[in-house]
Tab-separated table of C-alpha atoms in Angstrom:
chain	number	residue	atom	x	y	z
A	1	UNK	CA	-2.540	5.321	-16.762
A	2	UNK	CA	-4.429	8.242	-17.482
A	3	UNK	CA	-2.527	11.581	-16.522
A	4	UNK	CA	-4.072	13.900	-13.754
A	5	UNK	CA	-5.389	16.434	-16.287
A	6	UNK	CA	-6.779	13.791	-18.511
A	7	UNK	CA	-8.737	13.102	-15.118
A	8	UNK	CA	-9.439	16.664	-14.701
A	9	UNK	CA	-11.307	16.455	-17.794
A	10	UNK	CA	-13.202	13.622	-16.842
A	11	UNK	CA	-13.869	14.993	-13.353
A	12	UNK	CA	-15.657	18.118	-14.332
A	13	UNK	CA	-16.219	18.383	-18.175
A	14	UNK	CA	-13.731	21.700	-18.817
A	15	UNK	CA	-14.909	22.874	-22.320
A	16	UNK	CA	-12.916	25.688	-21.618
A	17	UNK	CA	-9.470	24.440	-19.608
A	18	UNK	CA	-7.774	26.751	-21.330
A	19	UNK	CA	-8.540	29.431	-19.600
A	20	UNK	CA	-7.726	27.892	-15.901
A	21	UNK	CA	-4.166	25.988	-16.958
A	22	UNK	CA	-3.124	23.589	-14.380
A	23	UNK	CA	-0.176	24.570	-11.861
A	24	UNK	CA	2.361	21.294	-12.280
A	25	UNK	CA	3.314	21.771	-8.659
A	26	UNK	CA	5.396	18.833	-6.882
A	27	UNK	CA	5.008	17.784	-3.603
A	28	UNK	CA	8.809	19.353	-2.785
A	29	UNK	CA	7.978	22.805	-3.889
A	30	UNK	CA	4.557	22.518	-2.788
A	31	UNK	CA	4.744	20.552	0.972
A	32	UNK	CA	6.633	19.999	3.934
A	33	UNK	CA	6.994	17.571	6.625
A	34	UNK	CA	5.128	18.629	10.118
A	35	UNK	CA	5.031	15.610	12.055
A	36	UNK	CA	7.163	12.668	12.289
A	37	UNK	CA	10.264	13.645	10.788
A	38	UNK	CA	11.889	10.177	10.667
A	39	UNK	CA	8.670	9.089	9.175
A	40	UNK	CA	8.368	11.317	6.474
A	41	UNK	CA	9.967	11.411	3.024
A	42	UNK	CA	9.316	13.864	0.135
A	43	UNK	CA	10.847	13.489	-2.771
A	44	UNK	CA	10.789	15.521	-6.092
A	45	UNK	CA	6.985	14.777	-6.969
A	46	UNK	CA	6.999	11.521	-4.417
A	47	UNK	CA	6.157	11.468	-0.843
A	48	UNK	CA	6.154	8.429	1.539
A	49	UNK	CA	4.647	8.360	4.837
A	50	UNK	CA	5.508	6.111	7.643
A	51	UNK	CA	3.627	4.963	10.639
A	52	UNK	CA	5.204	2.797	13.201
A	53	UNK	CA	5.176	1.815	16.575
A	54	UNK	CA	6.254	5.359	17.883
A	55	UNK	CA	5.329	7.600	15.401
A	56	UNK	CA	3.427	8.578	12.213
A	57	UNK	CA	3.688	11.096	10.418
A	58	UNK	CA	2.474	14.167	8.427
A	59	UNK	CA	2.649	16.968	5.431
A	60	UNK	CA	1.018	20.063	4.714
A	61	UNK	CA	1.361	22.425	1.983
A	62	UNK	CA	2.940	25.598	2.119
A	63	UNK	CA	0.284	28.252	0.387
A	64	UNK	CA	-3.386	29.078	1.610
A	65	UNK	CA	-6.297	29.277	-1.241
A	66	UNK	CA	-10.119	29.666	-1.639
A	67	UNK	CA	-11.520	26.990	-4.101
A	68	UNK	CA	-9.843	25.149	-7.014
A	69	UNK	CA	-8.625	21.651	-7.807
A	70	UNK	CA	-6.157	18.883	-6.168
A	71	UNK	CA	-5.407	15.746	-7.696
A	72	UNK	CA	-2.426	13.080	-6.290
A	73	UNK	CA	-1.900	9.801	-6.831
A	74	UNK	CA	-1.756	7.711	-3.740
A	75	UNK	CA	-0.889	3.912	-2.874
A	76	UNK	CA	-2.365	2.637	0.244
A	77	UNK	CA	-0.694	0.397	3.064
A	78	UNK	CA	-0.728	-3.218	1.610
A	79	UNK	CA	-1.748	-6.560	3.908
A	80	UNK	CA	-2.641	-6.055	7.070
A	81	UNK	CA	-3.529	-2.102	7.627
A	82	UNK	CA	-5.930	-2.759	10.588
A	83	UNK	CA	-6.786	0.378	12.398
A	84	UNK	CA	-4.248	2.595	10.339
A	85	UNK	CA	-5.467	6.071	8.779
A	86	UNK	CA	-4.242	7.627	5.810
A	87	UNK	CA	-5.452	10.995	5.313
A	88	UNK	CA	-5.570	13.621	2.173
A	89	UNK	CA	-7.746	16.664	3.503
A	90	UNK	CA	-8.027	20.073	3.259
A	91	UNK	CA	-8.124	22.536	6.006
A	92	UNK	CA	-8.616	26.033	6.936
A	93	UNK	CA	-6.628	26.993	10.429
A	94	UNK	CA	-7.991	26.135	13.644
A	95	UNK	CA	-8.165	28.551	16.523
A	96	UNK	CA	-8.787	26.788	19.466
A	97	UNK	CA	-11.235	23.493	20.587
A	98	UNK	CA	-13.486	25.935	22.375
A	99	UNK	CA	-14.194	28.103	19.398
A	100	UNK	CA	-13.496	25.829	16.582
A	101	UNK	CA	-14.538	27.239	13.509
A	102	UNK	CA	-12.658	25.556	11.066
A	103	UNK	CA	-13.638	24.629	7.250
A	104	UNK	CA	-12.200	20.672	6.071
A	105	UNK	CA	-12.785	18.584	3.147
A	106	UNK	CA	-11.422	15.230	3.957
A	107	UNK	CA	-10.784	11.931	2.308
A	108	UNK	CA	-9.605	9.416	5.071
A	109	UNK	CA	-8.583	5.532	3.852
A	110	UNK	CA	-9.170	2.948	6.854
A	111	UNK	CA	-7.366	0.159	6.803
A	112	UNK	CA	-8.383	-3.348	7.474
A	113	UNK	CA	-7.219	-6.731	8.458
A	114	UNK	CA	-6.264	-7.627	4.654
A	115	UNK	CA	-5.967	-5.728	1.395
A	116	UNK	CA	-5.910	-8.893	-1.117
A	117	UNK	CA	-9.397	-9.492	-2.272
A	118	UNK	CA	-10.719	-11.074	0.807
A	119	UNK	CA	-14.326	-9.785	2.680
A	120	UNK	CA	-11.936	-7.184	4.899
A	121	UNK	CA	-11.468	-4.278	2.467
A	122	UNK	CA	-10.380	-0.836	3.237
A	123	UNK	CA	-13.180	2.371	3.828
A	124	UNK	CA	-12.858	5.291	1.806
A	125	UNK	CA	-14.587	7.945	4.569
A	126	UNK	CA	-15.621	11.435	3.446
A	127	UNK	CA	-16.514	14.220	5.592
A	128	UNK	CA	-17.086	18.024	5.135
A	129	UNK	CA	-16.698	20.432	8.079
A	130	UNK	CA	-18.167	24.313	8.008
A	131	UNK	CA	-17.703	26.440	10.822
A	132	UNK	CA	-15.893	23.513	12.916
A	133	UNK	CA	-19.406	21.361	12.395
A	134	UNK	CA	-18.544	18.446	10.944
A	135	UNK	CA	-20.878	14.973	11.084
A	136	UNK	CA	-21.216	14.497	7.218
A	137	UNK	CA	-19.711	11.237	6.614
A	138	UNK	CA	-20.063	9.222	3.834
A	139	UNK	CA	-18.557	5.528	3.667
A	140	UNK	CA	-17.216	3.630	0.759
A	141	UNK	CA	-16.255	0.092	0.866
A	142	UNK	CA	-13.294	0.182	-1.786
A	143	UNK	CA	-14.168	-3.326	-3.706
A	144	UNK	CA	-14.143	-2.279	-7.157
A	145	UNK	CA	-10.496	-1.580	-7.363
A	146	UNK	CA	-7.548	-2.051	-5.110
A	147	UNK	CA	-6.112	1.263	-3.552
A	148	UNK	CA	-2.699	-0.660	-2.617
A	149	UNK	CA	-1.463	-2.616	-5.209
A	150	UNK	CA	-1.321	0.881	-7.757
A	151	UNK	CA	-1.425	4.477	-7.453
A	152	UNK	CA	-5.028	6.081	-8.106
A	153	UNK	CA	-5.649	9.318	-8.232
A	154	UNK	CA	-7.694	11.178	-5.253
A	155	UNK	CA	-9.100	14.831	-6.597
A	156	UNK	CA	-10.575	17.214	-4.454
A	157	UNK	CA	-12.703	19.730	-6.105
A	158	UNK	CA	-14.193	23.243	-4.700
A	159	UNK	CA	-15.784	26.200	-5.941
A	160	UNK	CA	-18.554	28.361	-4.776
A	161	UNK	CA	-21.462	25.652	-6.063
A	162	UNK	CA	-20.213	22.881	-4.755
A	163	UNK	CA	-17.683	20.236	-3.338
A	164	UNK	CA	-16.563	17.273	-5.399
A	165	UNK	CA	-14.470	14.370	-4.362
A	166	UNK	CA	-13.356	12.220	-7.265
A	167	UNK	CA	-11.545	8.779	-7.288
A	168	UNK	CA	-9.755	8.218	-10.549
A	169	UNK	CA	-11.688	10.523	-12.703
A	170	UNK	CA	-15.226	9.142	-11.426
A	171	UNK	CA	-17.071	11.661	-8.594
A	172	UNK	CA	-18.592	9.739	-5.636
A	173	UNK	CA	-19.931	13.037	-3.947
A	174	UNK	CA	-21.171	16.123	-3.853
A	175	UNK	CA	-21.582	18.359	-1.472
A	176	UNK	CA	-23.909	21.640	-3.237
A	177	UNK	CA	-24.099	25.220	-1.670
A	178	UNK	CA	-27.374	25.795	-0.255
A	179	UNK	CA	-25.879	28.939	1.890
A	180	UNK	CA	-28.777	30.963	0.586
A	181	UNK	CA	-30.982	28.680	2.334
A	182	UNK	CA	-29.046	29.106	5.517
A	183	UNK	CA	-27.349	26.357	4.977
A	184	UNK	CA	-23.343	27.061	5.633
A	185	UNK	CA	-21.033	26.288	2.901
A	186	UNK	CA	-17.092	26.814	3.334
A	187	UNK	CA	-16.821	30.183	1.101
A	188	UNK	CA	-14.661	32.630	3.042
A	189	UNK	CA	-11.796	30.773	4.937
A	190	UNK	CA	-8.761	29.476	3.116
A	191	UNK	CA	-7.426	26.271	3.195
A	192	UNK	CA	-4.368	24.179	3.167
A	193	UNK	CA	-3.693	20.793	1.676
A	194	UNK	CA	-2.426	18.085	4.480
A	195	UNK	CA	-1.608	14.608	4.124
A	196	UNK	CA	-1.321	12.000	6.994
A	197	UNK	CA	-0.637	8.543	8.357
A	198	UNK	CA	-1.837	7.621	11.947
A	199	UNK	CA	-2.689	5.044	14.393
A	200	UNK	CA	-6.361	4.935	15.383
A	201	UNK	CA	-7.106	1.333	16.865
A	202	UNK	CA	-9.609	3.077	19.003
A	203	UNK	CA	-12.251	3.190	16.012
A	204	UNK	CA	-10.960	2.910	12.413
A	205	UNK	CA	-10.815	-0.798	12.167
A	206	UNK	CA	-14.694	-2.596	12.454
A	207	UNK	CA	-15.770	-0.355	15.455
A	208	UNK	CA	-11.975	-0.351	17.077
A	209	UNK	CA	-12.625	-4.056	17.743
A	210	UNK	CA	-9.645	-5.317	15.607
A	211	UNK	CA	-6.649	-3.351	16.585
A	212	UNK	CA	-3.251	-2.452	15.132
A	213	UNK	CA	-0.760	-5.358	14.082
A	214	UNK	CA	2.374	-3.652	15.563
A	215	UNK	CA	4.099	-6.689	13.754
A	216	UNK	CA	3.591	-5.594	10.266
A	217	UNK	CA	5.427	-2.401	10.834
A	218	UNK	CA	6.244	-0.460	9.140
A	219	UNK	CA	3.110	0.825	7.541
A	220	UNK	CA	3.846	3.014	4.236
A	221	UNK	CA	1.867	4.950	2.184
A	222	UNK	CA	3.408	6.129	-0.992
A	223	UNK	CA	1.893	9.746	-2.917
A	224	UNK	CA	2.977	10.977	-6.579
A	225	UNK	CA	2.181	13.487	-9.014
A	226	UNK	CA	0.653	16.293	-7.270
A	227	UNK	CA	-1.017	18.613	-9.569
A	228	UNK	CA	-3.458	22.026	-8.245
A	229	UNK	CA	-5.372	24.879	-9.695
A	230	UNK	CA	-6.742	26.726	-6.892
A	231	UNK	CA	-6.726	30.636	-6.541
A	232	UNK	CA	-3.771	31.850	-3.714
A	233	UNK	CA	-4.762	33.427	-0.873
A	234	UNK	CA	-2.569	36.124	0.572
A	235	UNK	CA	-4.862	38.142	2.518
A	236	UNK	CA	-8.604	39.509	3.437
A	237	UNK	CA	-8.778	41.241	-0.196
A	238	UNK	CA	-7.964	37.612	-1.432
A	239	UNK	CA	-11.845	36.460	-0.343
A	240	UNK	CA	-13.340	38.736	-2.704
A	241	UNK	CA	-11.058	38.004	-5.225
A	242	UNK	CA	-11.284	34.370	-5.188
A	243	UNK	CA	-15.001	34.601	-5.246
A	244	UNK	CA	-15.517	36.985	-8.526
A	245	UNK	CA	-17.398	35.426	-11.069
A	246	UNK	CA	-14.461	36.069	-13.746
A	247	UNK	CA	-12.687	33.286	-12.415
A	248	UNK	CA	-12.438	30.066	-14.214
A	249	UNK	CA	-14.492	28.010	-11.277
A	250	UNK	CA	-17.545	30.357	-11.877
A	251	UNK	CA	-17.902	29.191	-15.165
A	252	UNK	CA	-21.470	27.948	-16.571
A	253	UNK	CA	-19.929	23.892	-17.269
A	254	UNK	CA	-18.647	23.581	-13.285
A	255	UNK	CA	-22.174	24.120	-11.723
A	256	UNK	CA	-23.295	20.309	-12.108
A	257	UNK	CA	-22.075	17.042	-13.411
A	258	UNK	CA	-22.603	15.702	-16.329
A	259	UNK	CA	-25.459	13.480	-16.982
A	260	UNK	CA	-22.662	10.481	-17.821
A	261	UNK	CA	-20.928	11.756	-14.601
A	262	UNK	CA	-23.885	11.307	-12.610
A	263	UNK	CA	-24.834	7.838	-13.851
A	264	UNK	CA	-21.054	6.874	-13.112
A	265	UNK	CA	-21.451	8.231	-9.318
A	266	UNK	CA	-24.749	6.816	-8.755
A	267	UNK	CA	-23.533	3.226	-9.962
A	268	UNK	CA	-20.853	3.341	-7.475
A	269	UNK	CA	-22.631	5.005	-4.988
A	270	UNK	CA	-25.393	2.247	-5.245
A	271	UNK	CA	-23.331	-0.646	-5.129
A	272	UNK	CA	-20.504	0.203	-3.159
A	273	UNK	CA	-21.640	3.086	-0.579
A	274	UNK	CA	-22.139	1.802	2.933
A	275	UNK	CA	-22.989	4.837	5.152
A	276	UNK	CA	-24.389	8.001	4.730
A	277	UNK	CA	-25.364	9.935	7.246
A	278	UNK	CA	-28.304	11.198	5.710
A	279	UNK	CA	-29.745	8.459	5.742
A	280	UNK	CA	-28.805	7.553	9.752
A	281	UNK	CA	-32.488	7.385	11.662
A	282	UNK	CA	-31.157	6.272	14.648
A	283	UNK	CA	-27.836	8.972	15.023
A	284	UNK	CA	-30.223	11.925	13.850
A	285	UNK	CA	-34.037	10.277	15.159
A	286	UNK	CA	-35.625	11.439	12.476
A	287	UNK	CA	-33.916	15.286	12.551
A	288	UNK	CA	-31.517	15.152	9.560
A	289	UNK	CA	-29.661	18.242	8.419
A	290	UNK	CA	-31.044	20.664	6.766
A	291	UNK	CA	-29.504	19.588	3.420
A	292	UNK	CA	-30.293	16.268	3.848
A	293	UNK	CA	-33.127	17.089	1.888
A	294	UNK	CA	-32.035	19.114	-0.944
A	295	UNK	CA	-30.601	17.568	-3.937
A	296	UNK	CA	-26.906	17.333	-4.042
A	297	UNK	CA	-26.340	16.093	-7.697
């Protein structure tokens, strides 16, 4: 399999890698366990994450940054994962529920009543939240590979153009900064990396109409080989910092895709994309966000 910076190539065509040389951080001197406890394991460069009947469970990293690149391999729950959540996001701090102002770039896996091939695959959801507003979801059906039987590699990527998430090497979204259209784009708050496993029987699986098999506990999700480039945050002077042009993420080739990138997306995105929330008449009657009609990609 194809090593994470072979897929950073692919992700974003870096003509010039050489000048932004990939961190090989591991999950043990890069995370820790916040939730769960029992229910979380983190190896050298492994981490497994446990849901069961009375817990999941949870990691975060350790160090704040403003745009860069994340890339880990993950293996989703096998069989029947109905209604469980496993999460990879990032995540600037939250303040409270009444002021929420929060940045998040999330990938979410939601689990179904089989893994094997059958009509009942998992969803691959994507959402973007700036300044605490969130309701950008995109929805994958994940039928042209299967995320459980072998790692794949998940890569977040973020700099002040745009947002990329990638799924082994291919990008299935972009989100593009329109900020000087008024339209906000996460620029000035730093985020963390945070991993997850959860219960949500309430919605996850087909509406929340099939719920949670407590007798296939336990659930497990298994992570390797995380890899980042990002630039640290370690206070205020760090925002202007992280956004001068000199850095490597500024760099003429990391504006757009390529045009093979972009045929690769929109073949995925055409065959195996199931909601987008541009497109949602009904949720939005006919009032879409504002960069619902600007081009993305």
């Amino acid at each position: 399999m194809a090593t994470a910076r072979i897929l950073f190539l692919a992700i974003i065509s870096l003509i010039g890698l050489q000048q932004a040389a990939l961190v090989n951080a591991t999950f043990a001197s890069r995370m820790k366990c916040t939730w769960g406890f029992d229910n979380c394991q983190i190896g050298d460069d492994a981490v497994k994450l446990i849901l069961n009947k009375w817990s999941g469970a949870a990691i975060e990293g350790f160090g704040d940054f403003l745009y860069g690149y994340i890339d880990m391999r993950i293996k989703l729950v096998p069989g029947n994962s109905a209604a469980v959540v496993t999460t990879y996001y990032t995540s600037s701090a939250w303040t409270s529920k009444e002021s929420d102002t929060h940045d998040e770039i999330d990938f979410e896996f939601l689990g179904n009543v089989s893994s094997d091939g059958s009509e009942f695959y998992y969803t691959l959801h994507t959402n973007i939240f700036v300044n605490g507003v969130g309701n950008r979801e995109e929805q994958f059906r994940m039928s042209w590979y299967n995320p459980t039987s072998d790692y794949h590699n998940y890569t977040i990527f973020w700099n002040p153009y745009m947002v990329v998430w990638s799924v082994d090497g291919n990008a299935i979204r972009v989100f593009r900064n329109y900020e000087d259209q008024g339209i906000p784009f996460p620029k000035y708050k730093p985020q963390k990396v945070y991993t997850s496993i959860w219960n949500a029987d309430d919605w996850a699986c087909q509406g929340g109409a099939v719920k949670t098999n407590w007798t296939y506990m336990p659930f497990v999700a298994n992570y390797l080989n995380y890899v980042e480039n990002v630039c640290p945050y370690s206070g205020p002077n760090s925002v202007q910092v992280c956004n001068d042009p000199s850095n490597w993420y500024f760099n003429a080739q990391y504006k757009q895709l390529t045009a093979d990138q972009l045929k690769t997306m929109n073949d995925i995105r055409s065959k195996y994309q199931v909601y987008n929330y541009c497109t949602d008449t009904k949720r939005f009657n006919g009032n879409f966000p504002p960069e619902c009609s600007k081009p993305q990609y």
